[in-house]
Amino acid sequence: MEQTLKQAISLGRAAALTGKVATYIPELASADPSHVGIAAVTPQGTLHAEGESATPFSLQSISKVITLIMALMEAGEEAVFARVGMEPTGDAFNSIVRLETLPDHKPLNPFINAGAIAITDMVPGNSFEDRLARVLHFVRRLADNEAISINKKVAHSEWATGHRNRALAYFMKDAGVLKRGVEETLKLYFNQCAISMTCEDLARIGTRLAYPDGLIPRPVLRAALACMTTCGLYNGSGEFAVRVGMAGKSGVGGGILAITPGRAAVATFGPALDARGNSAAGLAMLGHLSDSLGLSQFDSYALNPALTR
Ligand code: GLU
C-alpha cells in the first residue's frame, strides 16, 4: 500500500502541473498548486497517508455529500427527491441553463450547485447559527474530530462574490423550490463549502461510507453512494466511472473523496484543477490506485482472484 501511494503521489505531482487553482472564489486563488496529498483507509481500519495529507483545504462541493446524507436522514428519500432529481447532467457544476427549461424547475441532482443549495435549504433549525451548528456537529461526528472548523476567509470570499449561486437561489425561490430565506440558506451553503479539513480527516469520513458502522442508515448510504457514482464529478462523472470506477465527490478546493464499498476509503488533495473543476492530481492518483488495487466497482475480475484477464 505504501509503495502504491508513493507512486500515486509522484503521478499526482506531474498531473498537478497541468491544472490551475480556482480563482472565481478569490480566496481559493491563494492555494499552492504544487500541493498533493492522499490518505486511504483499508478494510482493516489502517490509515495510510503520503504527501501533503495533513494540509487543510476547504471541502467545497464535497460538503454536498454531507448535507445530502443529513437531509436523507432527517426528511427521508421521498422529500429529498421531491426537491431535487437524481439524474446526471452533462452541464458544468454551476450551470443555470436547465433550471428554467425543466418543467418543474427542479435541479437535476443534489450535487450541481442548484441542487445542493436546494438540499441546504432543507437543513432544519431556528436560525443561521443553529443550522450551521447542526452541519458542523454532524461533520465532526463523521470525522471523529471536534477541531474541524470553517475557514471564515473562504466563506466570506464566496459570500462576497457568489453572484451566480445567488442567481440560482433567487430563481429557485421564485419557482418555489427553496422554502426558507434565500440569503440565510446561501450563507449556510457558503459556510458548509468552507468547512476545512485534511485528507486524513476526509478519509476518516470516508470510512463511514465504505465500511458502515450504523451511523448512516443503509438506504441513505446506498442513495448517497449512487449519487456520487452518477453525479459526483459533474460533467466528468462518466469519465471518472470508466477510469476510476469508485463512488466519488470532488470539490473546487482540490479535494476528492472516493469510496469502493467494503474495499477502500480514499481522500486526495491537489488544488490545481482541470477544465471541469476536478483536481488534476486527484484524478491521476485515483486512476493509479484503482488500477493497482482493483478498486473499480465495475471490475468484476477484481472480486475473483482466480480470474486474471
Ligand atoms: N462553493 C463552490 C461553489 O458553489 C462549490 C463548487 C465546487 O466545489 O464544485 O461554486
Tab-separated table of C-alpha atoms and ligand atoms in Angstrom:
chain	number	residue	atom	x	y	z
A	1	MET	CA	0.000	0.000	0.000
A	2	GLU	CA	2.773	2.455	0.966
A	3	GLN	CA	4.512	1.856	-2.358
A	4	THR	CA	1.278	2.366	-4.317
A	5	LEU	CA	0.572	5.648	-2.502
A	6	LYS	CA	4.126	6.903	-3.128
A	7	GLN	CA	3.749	6.141	-6.838
A	8	ALA	CA	0.365	7.872	-6.790
A	9	ILE	CA	1.917	10.994	-5.273
A	10	SER	CA	4.584	11.222	-7.959
A	11	LEU	CA	1.943	10.795	-10.702
A	12	GLY	CA	-0.181	13.383	-8.896
A	13	ARG	CA	2.700	15.878	-8.768
A	14	ALA	CA	3.168	15.549	-12.534
A	15	ALA	CA	-0.583	15.913	-13.197
A	16	ALA	CA	-0.802	18.978	-10.923
A	17	LEU	CA	1.402	20.847	-13.418
A	18	THR	CA	-1.422	20.578	-15.985
A	19	GLY	CA	-4.073	22.206	-13.758
A	20	LYS	CA	-4.932	25.632	-12.358
A	21	VAL	CA	-6.240	26.649	-8.938
A	22	ALA	CA	-9.800	28.017	-8.818
A	23	THR	CA	-9.885	31.818	-8.868
A	24	TYR	CA	-13.612	32.540	-9.131
A	25	ILE	CA	-13.701	32.353	-5.333
A	26	PRO	CA	-10.834	34.835	-4.744
A	27	GLU	CA	-9.605	33.224	-1.511
A	28	LEU	CA	-9.047	29.868	-3.275
A	29	ALA	CA	-6.508	31.526	-5.582
A	30	SER	CA	-4.013	31.625	-2.722
A	31	ALA	CA	-3.741	27.787	-2.620
A	32	ASP	CA	-0.350	26.324	-3.581
A	33	PRO	CA	-0.924	24.424	-6.876
A	34	SER	CA	2.012	22.106	-6.182
A	35	HIS	CA	0.401	20.619	-3.069
A	36	VAL	CA	-0.578	16.962	-3.494
A	37	GLY	CA	-1.737	14.637	-0.733
A	38	ILE	CA	-3.510	11.317	-0.284
A	39	ALA	CA	-4.919	9.287	2.609
A	40	ALA	CA	-6.545	5.859	2.394
A	41	VAL	CA	-8.215	3.640	4.966
A	42	THR	CA	-8.085	-0.130	4.367
A	43	PRO	CA	-10.828	-2.612	5.323
A	44	GLN	CA	-8.710	-3.415	8.415
A	45	GLY	CA	-9.077	0.219	9.505
A	46	THR	CA	-5.457	1.270	8.932
A	47	LEU	CA	-4.937	4.799	7.636
A	48	HIS	CA	-2.068	5.245	5.169
A	49	ALA	CA	-1.066	8.717	4.051
A	50	GLU	CA	1.502	10.352	1.763
A	51	GLY	CA	2.383	13.835	0.531
A	52	GLU	CA	0.551	16.902	1.863
A	53	SER	CA	-2.062	14.722	3.550
A	54	ALA	CA	-2.115	16.944	6.656
A	55	THR	CA	-2.633	20.242	4.784
A	56	PRO	CA	-6.139	21.617	5.364
A	57	PHE	CA	-8.346	22.645	2.430
A	58	SER	CA	-11.979	23.696	2.130
A	59	LEU	CA	-14.387	20.888	1.285
A	60	GLN	CA	-16.395	22.949	-1.228
A	61	SER	CA	-18.638	20.536	-3.128
A	62	ILE	CA	-17.582	17.525	-1.064
A	63	SER	CA	-19.725	19.075	1.700
A	64	LYS	CA	-22.737	18.388	-0.524
A	65	VAL	CA	-22.438	14.660	0.297
A	66	ILE	CA	-22.727	15.509	3.975
A	67	THR	CA	-25.809	17.724	3.626
A	68	LEU	CA	-27.402	15.167	1.299
A	69	ILE	CA	-26.898	12.474	3.938
A	70	MET	CA	-28.332	14.802	6.621
A	71	ALA	CA	-31.390	15.596	4.503
A	72	LEU	CA	-31.975	11.924	3.698
A	73	MET	CA	-31.678	11.035	7.388
A	74	GLU	CA	-33.929	13.851	8.600
A	75	ALA	CA	-36.510	14.320	5.857
A	76	GLY	CA	-36.347	10.960	4.047
A	77	GLU	CA	-35.767	9.927	0.463
A	78	GLU	CA	-39.200	10.924	-0.796
A	79	ALA	CA	-38.939	14.517	0.472
A	80	VAL	CA	-35.366	14.907	-0.766
A	81	PHE	CA	-36.094	13.672	-4.260
A	82	ALA	CA	-39.242	15.780	-4.411
A	83	ARG	CA	-36.882	18.805	-4.218
A	84	VAL	CA	-34.083	17.599	-6.491
A	85	GLY	CA	-33.735	14.952	-9.177
A	86	MET	CA	-31.324	12.024	-9.300
A	87	GLU	CA	-30.098	12.329	-12.860
A	88	PRO	CA	-26.611	13.289	-14.028
A	89	THR	CA	-26.183	16.341	-16.234
A	90	GLY	CA	-23.608	16.939	-18.923
A	91	ASP	CA	-23.506	20.561	-17.758
A	92	ALA	CA	-20.971	22.365	-15.593
A	93	PHE	CA	-21.327	22.360	-11.786
A	94	ASN	CA	-22.658	25.916	-11.678
A	95	SER	CA	-24.815	25.746	-14.807
A	96	ILE	CA	-28.010	27.743	-14.802
A	97	VAL	CA	-29.350	26.723	-18.200
A	98	ARG	CA	-31.735	23.870	-17.304
A	99	LEU	CA	-33.370	25.444	-14.281
A	100	GLU	CA	-35.719	27.449	-16.440
A	101	THR	CA	-36.396	24.868	-19.114
A	102	LEU	CA	-37.206	21.890	-16.861
A	103	PRO	CA	-40.986	21.666	-16.320
A	104	ASP	CA	-40.966	21.996	-12.513
A	105	HIS	CA	-37.643	23.918	-12.280
A	106	LYS	CA	-36.318	21.116	-10.108
A	107	PRO	CA	-32.482	20.889	-10.139
A	108	LEU	CA	-31.402	17.680	-11.846
A	109	ASN	CA	-29.390	16.250	-8.949
A	110	PRO	CA	-28.210	17.100	-5.416
A	111	PHE	CA	-24.587	17.779	-6.404
A	112	ILE	CA	-24.827	20.512	-9.034
A	113	ASN	CA	-24.808	23.858	-7.245
A	114	ALA	CA	-28.538	24.469	-7.726
A	115	GLY	CA	-29.417	21.054	-6.304
A	116	ALA	CA	-27.003	21.434	-3.410
A	117	ILE	CA	-28.455	24.823	-2.479
A	118	ALA	CA	-31.937	23.233	-2.522
A	119	ILE	CA	-30.666	20.497	-0.165
A	120	THR	CA	-29.033	23.052	2.144
A	121	ASP	CA	-32.409	24.806	2.267
A	122	MET	CA	-33.712	21.630	3.938
A	123	VAL	CA	-31.260	21.822	6.891
A	124	PRO	CA	-33.607	22.448	9.840
A	125	GLY	CA	-33.095	24.982	12.627
A	126	ASN	CA	-34.295	28.290	14.038
A	127	SER	CA	-31.520	30.498	12.768
A	128	PHE	CA	-28.446	30.504	10.566
A	129	GLU	CA	-26.252	29.805	13.611
A	130	ASP	CA	-28.418	26.896	14.714
A	131	ARG	CA	-28.468	25.371	11.228
A	132	LEU	CA	-24.710	25.750	10.761
A	133	ALA	CA	-24.090	24.219	14.191
A	134	ARG	CA	-26.073	21.137	13.118
A	135	VAL	CA	-23.993	20.717	9.972
A	136	LEU	CA	-20.714	21.176	11.858
A	137	HIS	CA	-21.792	18.804	14.609
A	138	PHE	CA	-22.531	16.099	12.056
A	139	VAL	CA	-19.263	16.630	10.159
A	140	ARG	CA	-17.227	16.475	13.376
A	141	ARG	CA	-19.021	13.308	14.376
A	142	LEU	CA	-18.406	11.675	11.000
A	143	ALA	CA	-14.700	12.595	11.118
A	144	ASP	CA	-14.424	11.929	14.845
A	145	ASN	CA	-12.623	15.250	15.178
A	146	GLU	CA	-14.090	18.103	17.264
A	147	ALA	CA	-11.437	20.505	15.947
A	148	ILE	CA	-12.881	20.655	12.414
A	149	SER	CA	-13.946	24.230	11.694
A	150	ILE	CA	-14.874	26.673	8.979
A	151	ASN	CA	-12.320	28.698	7.039
A	152	LYS	CA	-14.047	32.049	7.543
A	153	LYS	CA	-11.927	33.799	4.902
A	154	VAL	CA	-13.098	31.302	2.271
A	155	ALA	CA	-16.730	31.565	3.437
A	156	HIS	CA	-16.622	35.362	3.304
A	157	SER	CA	-14.876	35.365	-0.063
A	158	GLU	CA	-17.615	33.215	-1.600
A	159	TRP	CA	-20.378	35.159	0.135
A	160	ALA	CA	-18.995	38.375	-1.356
A	161	THR	CA	-18.586	37.047	-4.903
A	162	GLY	CA	-21.095	34.179	-5.273
A	163	HIS	CA	-23.306	36.050	-7.731
A	164	ARG	CA	-24.108	33.033	-9.860
A	165	ASN	CA	-25.108	30.954	-6.840
A	166	ARG	CA	-27.299	33.888	-5.761
A	167	ALA	CA	-28.902	33.897	-9.196
A	168	LEU	CA	-29.612	30.152	-8.953
A	169	ALA	CA	-31.036	30.547	-5.449
A	170	TYR	CA	-33.304	33.508	-6.233
A	171	PHE	CA	-34.592	31.744	-9.332
A	172	MET	CA	-35.380	28.647	-7.242
A	173	LYS	CA	-37.096	30.787	-4.596
A	174	ASP	CA	-39.303	32.292	-7.279
A	175	ALA	CA	-40.089	28.799	-8.592
A	176	GLY	CA	-40.975	27.541	-5.095
A	177	VAL	CA	-38.044	25.098	-4.876
A	178	LEU	CA	-36.492	26.993	-1.930
A	179	LYS	CA	-38.747	27.355	1.106
A	180	ARG	CA	-36.616	29.385	3.522
A	181	GLY	CA	-34.971	32.811	3.347
A	182	VAL	CA	-32.670	32.887	0.333
A	183	GLU	CA	-29.826	34.833	1.944
A	184	GLU	CA	-29.830	32.630	5.057
A	185	THR	CA	-29.697	29.439	3.009
A	186	LEU	CA	-26.954	30.881	0.774
A	187	LYS	CA	-24.885	31.907	3.800
A	188	LEU	CA	-25.269	28.380	5.159
A	189	TYR	CA	-24.248	26.913	1.777
A	190	PHE	CA	-21.156	29.152	1.544
A	191	ASN	CA	-20.157	28.203	5.100
A	192	GLN	CA	-20.643	24.463	4.572
A	193	CYS	CA	-18.453	24.712	1.438
A	194	ALA	CA	-15.777	26.463	3.563
A	195	ILE	CA	-15.538	23.629	6.117
A	196	SER	CA	-11.841	22.962	6.310
A	197	MET	CA	-10.086	19.637	6.902
A	198	THR	CA	-7.161	17.479	5.828
A	199	CYS	CA	-7.070	14.374	3.614
A	200	GLU	CA	-6.703	12.338	6.778
A	201	ASP	CA	-9.951	13.742	8.241
A	202	LEU	CA	-11.742	13.255	4.938
A	203	ALA	CA	-10.541	9.654	4.630
A	204	ARG	CA	-11.924	9.023	8.129
A	205	ILE	CA	-15.289	10.392	6.988
A	206	GLY	CA	-14.903	8.036	4.035
A	207	THR	CA	-14.655	5.051	6.384
A	208	ARG	CA	-18.271	5.748	7.461
A	209	LEU	CA	-19.267	5.337	3.823
A	210	ALA	CA	-17.006	2.457	2.816
A	211	TYR	CA	-17.304	0.395	5.999
A	212	PRO	CA	-20.692	1.308	7.518
A	213	ASP	CA	-20.951	1.306	11.298
A	214	GLY	CA	-24.643	2.130	11.605
A	215	LEU	CA	-24.256	5.908	11.921
A	216	ILE	CA	-25.541	6.401	8.370
A	217	PRO	CA	-28.622	4.185	7.766
A	218	ARG	CA	-28.408	1.666	4.939
A	219	PRO	CA	-30.891	3.235	2.436
A	220	VAL	CA	-29.340	6.673	2.993
A	221	LEU	CA	-25.833	5.416	2.329
A	222	ARG	CA	-26.950	3.487	-0.726
A	223	ALA	CA	-28.599	6.582	-2.225
A	224	ALA	CA	-25.628	8.836	-1.394
A	225	LEU	CA	-23.077	6.458	-2.952
A	226	ALA	CA	-25.281	6.045	-6.036
A	227	CYS	CA	-25.487	9.836	-6.486
A	228	MET	CA	-21.696	10.066	-6.040
A	229	THR	CA	-21.182	7.421	-8.735
A	230	THR	CA	-23.509	9.057	-11.266
A	231	CYS	CA	-23.053	12.776	-10.494
A	232	GLY	CA	-20.104	13.250	-8.122
A	233	LEU	CA	-17.633	14.694	-10.618
A	234	TYR	CA	-20.121	16.822	-12.549
A	235	ASN	CA	-19.643	16.587	-16.304
A	236	GLY	CA	-16.581	14.423	-15.622
A	237	SER	CA	-18.622	11.713	-13.856
A	238	GLY	CA	-18.766	9.363	-16.847
A	239	GLU	CA	-15.024	9.532	-17.421
A	240	PHE	CA	-14.377	9.015	-13.705
A	241	ALA	CA	-16.621	5.910	-13.747
A	242	VAL	CA	-14.637	4.460	-16.649
A	243	ARG	CA	-11.140	5.398	-15.496
A	244	VAL	CA	-11.518	5.047	-11.712
A	245	GLY	CA	-14.871	3.373	-11.065
A	246	MET	CA	-15.207	4.491	-7.448
A	247	ALA	CA	-18.099	6.477	-5.945
A	248	GLY	CA	-16.534	9.943	-5.877
A	249	LYS	CA	-17.160	13.553	-4.960
A	250	SER	CA	-14.874	16.388	-5.909
A	251	GLY	CA	-14.651	19.992	-4.728
A	252	VAL	CA	-13.053	23.099	-6.230
A	253	GLY	CA	-10.887	23.362	-3.107
A	254	GLY	CA	-8.935	20.457	-4.648
A	255	GLY	CA	-10.285	17.529	-2.644
A	256	ILE	CA	-11.801	14.282	-3.908
A	257	LEU	CA	-13.465	11.687	-1.693
A	258	ALA	CA	-13.569	8.246	-3.340
A	259	ILE	CA	-15.200	5.107	-1.995
A	260	THR	CA	-15.307	1.466	-3.032
A	261	PRO	CA	-17.859	-0.138	-0.696
A	262	GLY	CA	-16.181	-2.610	1.644
A	263	ARG	CA	-12.782	-2.146	-0.004
A	264	ALA	CA	-11.452	1.411	0.175
A	265	ALA	CA	-11.987	4.907	1.563
A	266	VAL	CA	-9.643	7.382	-0.115
A	267	ALA	CA	-9.232	11.153	0.100
A	268	THR	CA	-6.988	13.105	-2.247
A	269	PHE	CA	-5.928	16.739	-2.317
A	270	GLY	CA	-4.438	18.808	-5.098
A	271	PRO	CA	-5.811	22.312	-5.685
A	272	ALA	CA	-4.720	22.537	-9.341
A	273	LEU	CA	-7.962	21.750	-11.214
A	274	ASP	CA	-8.761	20.529	-14.712
A	275	ALA	CA	-11.163	22.403	-17.016
A	276	ARG	CA	-14.203	20.761	-15.371
A	277	GLY	CA	-13.206	21.842	-11.863
A	278	ASN	CA	-11.888	18.450	-10.716
A	279	SER	CA	-8.448	18.058	-9.103
A	280	ALA	CA	-5.931	17.092	-11.791
A	281	ALA	CA	-3.657	15.375	-9.267
A	282	GLY	CA	-6.595	13.647	-7.577
A	283	LEU	CA	-7.800	12.113	-10.843
A	284	ALA	CA	-4.310	10.833	-11.670
A	285	MET	CA	-3.784	9.400	-8.177
A	286	LEU	CA	-7.174	7.681	-8.034
A	287	GLY	CA	-6.695	6.226	-11.529
A	288	HIS	CA	-3.413	4.708	-10.372
A	289	LEU	CA	-4.869	3.369	-7.123
A	290	SER	CA	-7.850	1.866	-8.874
A	291	ASP	CA	-5.686	0.123	-11.487
A	292	SER	CA	-3.113	-1.106	-8.969
A	293	LEU	CA	-5.511	-2.307	-6.279
A	294	GLY	CA	-8.532	-3.284	-8.403
A	295	LEU	CA	-10.802	-0.698	-6.772
A	296	SER	CA	-13.285	-0.092	-9.590
A	297	GLN	CA	-16.806	-1.083	-8.573
A	298	PHE	CA	-17.229	-2.265	-12.155
A	299	ASP	CA	-14.187	-4.538	-12.114
A	300	SER	CA	-15.792	-7.976	-11.746
A	301	TYR	CA	-12.364	-9.578	-12.168
A	302	ALA	CA	-11.102	-7.876	-9.003
A	303	LEU	CA	-13.641	-9.814	-6.947
A	304	ASN	CA	-12.419	-13.183	-8.176
A	305	PRO	CA	-8.681	-13.706	-7.817
A	306	ALA	CA	-8.886	-16.863	-9.948
A	307	LEU	CA	-9.679	-14.733	-12.997
A	308	THR	CA	-6.669	-12.979	-14.416
A	309	ARG	CA	-7.705	-11.410	-17.721
B	1	GLU	N1	-18.622	26.588	-3.244
B	1	GLU	C1	-18.464	26.209	-4.626
B	1	GLU	C2	-19.498	26.899	-5.482
B	1	GLU	O1	-20.623	26.935	-5.117
B	1	GLU	C3	-18.559	24.722	-4.758
B	1	GLU	C4	-18.296	24.251	-6.155
B	1	GLU	C5	-17.454	23.008	-6.243
B	1	GLU	O2	-16.719	22.663	-5.346
B	1	GLU	O3	-17.525	22.355	-7.293
B	1	GLU	O4	-19.208	27.434	-6.511
